Amino acid sequence: LDETFDGVIFTGYHSAAGMNTNPLSHTMNTQNMHVKINGEICSELMLNSMTAAYLGIPVYMVTGDKGLCEWMKAKCPGTTVVPVSEGFGAGSVSIHPNAAVKAIRENAEKALKADKMGCMFPMPEHFNVEIEFKKHMKASGAKWYPGCRQTGVYTVEFDADDYMDVLKFIYWVL
């Protein structure tokens, strides 16, 4: 992704680690209980949407589980969402694949006509990243990343003003 893109559509996304709206809920891997940015549970969709916003690129549409689509609509009301499944405990209910393809195709055409500014994911001025690992030794190792501090047996935090520093931290620590 770079500044030459007019917009993005994210398909097939799932809820974040720490959300109970999809049995596949995780963020980047299954080694953490949650990733938070500025106190908010962070999904891969959030990371990718902030990457797009950092580059000035709107998120025109998101497809995936209902919980994540509802979260995106609350964060970025101009973005079109197409929920294709809904998680319940260890299972999920999906719409028929043909219905999903039809809904995605129809909504994509409409989404691409949306106002660009209404589809820009909100970017904070400062980032506090918190990762709670499932194993204490992951936090102990992560604390060696420059600027990272261990704040609990399983938890590390990192602060930055530049989103690219956040992505580097997540890449190396997760």
Short mmCIF file of C-alpha atoms in Angstrom, two decimals:
data_model
loop_
_atom_site.label_atom_id
_atom_site.label_comp_id
_atom_site.label_asym_id
_atom_site.label_seq_id
_atom_site.Cartn_x
_atom_site.Cartn_y
_atom_site.Cartn_z
CA LEU A 1 0.00 0.00 0.00
CA ASP A 2 1.30 3.41 -0.91
CA GLU A 3 0.01 6.89 -1.71
CA THR A 4 -0.89 5.90 -5.30
CA PHE A 5 -3.97 3.96 -4.13
CA ASP A 6 -7.35 5.72 -4.40
CA GLY A 7 -8.89 3.65 -1.61
CA VAL A 8 -9.08 0.23 -0.02
CA ILE A 9 -11.68 -2.47 0.50
CA PHE A 10 -10.92 -5.02 3.21
CA THR A 11 -12.65 -8.40 2.82
CA GLY A 12 -12.93 -11.40 5.09
CA TYR A 13 -11.90 -9.71 8.33
CA HIS A 14 -12.40 -11.14 11.82
CA SER A 15 -12.71 -9.66 15.28
CA ALA A 16 -9.73 -8.80 17.45
CA ALA A 17 -8.17 -10.76 20.27
CA GLY A 18 -10.22 -9.83 23.31
CA MET A 19 -13.51 -9.57 21.39
CA ASN A 20 -16.09 -12.33 21.76
CA THR A 21 -17.77 -11.84 18.38
CA ASN A 22 -15.90 -14.49 16.38
CA PRO A 23 -14.40 -17.87 17.37
CA LEU A 24 -11.33 -16.91 15.28
CA SER A 25 -10.79 -13.63 17.14
CA HIS A 26 -7.08 -12.82 17.27
CA THR A 27 -4.70 -9.98 16.51
CA MET A 28 -1.72 -10.94 14.34
CA ASN A 29 -1.23 -14.32 16.05
CA THR A 30 -2.62 -16.38 18.90
CA GLN A 31 0.11 -15.49 21.40
CA ASN A 32 -1.67 -12.51 22.95
CA MET A 33 -4.81 -11.97 24.97
CA HIS A 34 -5.22 -8.53 23.44
CA VAL A 35 -3.54 -5.64 21.71
CA LYS A 36 -4.82 -2.18 22.63
CA ILE A 37 -4.14 1.20 21.11
CA ASN A 38 -5.01 4.12 23.37
CA GLY A 39 -6.99 1.77 25.59
CA GLU A 40 -9.12 0.33 22.77
CA ILE A 41 -9.01 -3.32 21.70
CA CYS A 42 -7.12 -3.38 18.40
CA SER A 43 -7.89 -5.69 15.49
CA GLU A 44 -5.92 -6.32 12.32
CA LEU A 45 -8.59 -4.21 10.62
CA MET A 46 -7.76 -1.31 12.93
CA LEU A 47 -4.04 -1.65 12.18
CA ASN A 48 -4.66 -1.78 8.43
CA SER A 49 -7.19 1.07 8.52
CA MET A 50 -4.71 3.27 10.40
CA THR A 51 -2.01 2.36 7.87
CA ALA A 52 -4.35 3.51 5.10
CA ALA A 53 -5.19 6.73 6.97
CA TYR A 54 -1.50 7.40 7.60
CA LEU A 55 -1.06 7.38 3.82
CA GLY A 56 -4.20 9.47 3.19
CA ILE A 57 -6.15 6.54 1.77
CA PRO A 58 -9.86 6.02 2.60
CA VAL A 59 -11.37 2.70 3.67
CA TYR A 60 -14.38 2.43 1.38
CA MET A 61 -15.68 -0.96 2.50
CA VAL A 62 -15.13 -3.76 5.04
CA THR A 63 -16.54 -7.28 4.96
CA GLY A 64 -16.29 -9.82 7.74
CA ASP A 65 -17.96 -10.80 10.97
CA LYS A 66 -20.86 -8.78 12.35
CA GLY A 67 -19.06 -7.66 15.51
CA LEU A 68 -16.15 -6.19 13.59
CA CYS A 69 -18.45 -4.56 11.02
CA GLU A 70 -20.40 -2.89 13.83
CA TRP A 71 -17.14 -1.69 15.38
CA MET A 72 -15.98 -0.23 12.04
CA LYS A 73 -19.28 1.54 11.44
CA ALA A 74 -19.00 3.19 14.86
CA LYS A 75 -15.39 4.27 14.20
CA CYS A 76 -15.80 5.38 10.60
CA PRO A 77 -19.49 5.92 9.75
CA GLY A 78 -18.84 6.66 6.06
CA THR A 79 -17.30 3.25 5.44
CA THR A 80 -19.66 0.65 3.97
CA VAL A 81 -19.76 -2.61 5.92
CA VAL A 82 -20.99 -6.02 4.79
CA PRO A 83 -21.33 -8.54 7.62
CA VAL A 84 -21.20 -12.08 6.24
CA SER A 85 -21.03 -14.05 9.50
CA GLU A 86 -21.82 -13.75 13.18
CA GLY A 87 -19.88 -15.45 15.94
CA PHE A 88 -21.48 -17.26 18.86
CA GLY A 89 -19.02 -18.76 21.35
CA ALA A 90 -17.00 -21.43 19.55
CA GLY A 91 -19.02 -21.24 16.34
CA SER A 92 -20.36 -18.85 13.77
CA VAL A 93 -23.28 -18.56 11.41
CA SER A 94 -22.50 -17.39 7.89
CA ILE A 95 -24.76 -16.26 5.10
CA HIS A 96 -24.77 -18.44 1.99
CA PRO A 97 -21.60 -17.91 -0.10
CA ASN A 98 -23.63 -16.84 -3.14
CA ALA A 99 -25.48 -14.26 -1.04
CA ALA A 100 -22.16 -13.01 0.35
CA VAL A 101 -20.64 -12.57 -3.10
CA LYS A 102 -23.75 -10.75 -4.31
CA ALA A 103 -23.84 -8.43 -1.28
CA ILE A 104 -20.13 -7.68 -1.50
CA ARG A 105 -20.29 -6.93 -5.22
CA GLU A 106 -23.36 -4.69 -4.94
CA ASN A 107 -22.04 -2.79 -1.92
CA ALA A 108 -18.56 -2.35 -3.41
CA GLU A 109 -19.99 -0.49 -6.39
CA LYS A 110 -21.89 1.84 -4.06
CA ALA A 111 -19.01 2.21 -1.60
CA LEU A 112 -16.60 3.44 -4.27
CA LYS A 113 -18.90 6.40 -4.88
CA ALA A 114 -18.76 7.49 -1.22
CA ASP A 115 -17.19 10.73 -0.05
CA LYS A 116 -13.46 10.11 0.45
CA MET A 117 -13.22 12.19 3.63
CA GLY A 118 -16.15 10.33 5.18
CA CYS A 119 -14.21 7.09 4.76
CA MET A 120 -10.95 8.26 6.35
CA PHE A 121 -10.22 6.26 9.49
CA PRO A 122 -9.62 8.58 12.48
CA MET A 123 -5.97 8.88 13.51
CA PRO A 124 -4.91 9.91 17.00
CA GLU A 125 -2.01 12.29 17.52
CA HIS A 126 -0.34 9.94 20.01
CA PHE A 127 -0.29 6.16 20.34
CA ASN A 128 -0.07 4.08 23.50
CA VAL A 129 0.16 0.40 22.58
CA GLU A 130 -0.49 -2.28 25.17
CA ILE A 131 0.02 -5.97 24.52
CA GLU A 132 -1.05 -8.61 27.01
CA PHE A 133 0.62 -11.91 26.15
CA LYS A 134 -0.63 -15.35 27.13
CA LYS A 135 2.85 -16.35 28.38
CA HIS A 136 4.91 -14.22 30.71
CA MET A 137 8.17 -14.97 28.89
CA LYS A 138 6.86 -13.18 25.77
CA ALA A 139 6.44 -9.97 27.80
CA SER A 140 9.86 -10.46 29.34
CA GLY A 141 11.43 -10.71 25.88
CA ALA A 142 9.38 -7.88 24.36
CA LYS A 143 10.57 -5.38 26.97
CA TRP A 144 13.96 -5.27 25.22
CA TYR A 145 12.48 -3.52 22.19
CA PRO A 146 13.71 0.13 22.34
CA GLY A 147 11.12 2.27 24.15
CA CYS A 148 9.06 -0.71 25.32
CA ARG A 149 8.42 -1.21 29.00
CA GLN A 150 7.02 -4.16 30.88
CA THR A 151 4.05 -3.00 32.96
CA GLY A 152 2.89 -6.36 34.31
CA VAL A 153 3.81 -10.02 34.34
CA TYR A 154 2.15 -10.53 30.92
CA THR A 155 1.94 -6.94 29.68
CA VAL A 156 4.15 -4.47 27.80
CA GLU A 157 3.51 -0.92 26.62
CA PHE A 158 5.00 1.32 23.98
CA ASP A 159 4.35 5.01 23.19
CA ALA A 160 4.89 6.86 19.93
CA ASP A 161 3.71 9.90 18.04
CA ASP A 162 4.47 8.40 14.60
CA TYR A 163 2.27 5.52 13.48
CA MET A 164 5.14 3.92 11.57
CA ASP A 165 6.94 3.49 14.91
CA VAL A 166 3.86 1.62 16.15
CA LEU A 167 3.93 -0.71 13.15
CA LYS A 168 7.63 -1.43 13.64
CA PHE A 169 7.03 -2.20 17.32
CA ILE A 170 4.14 -4.56 16.54
CA TYR A 171 6.11 -6.27 13.77
CA TRP A 172 9.08 -7.01 16.02
CA VAL A 173 7.27 -7.72 19.29
CA LEU A 174 4.30 -9.77 18.10
#
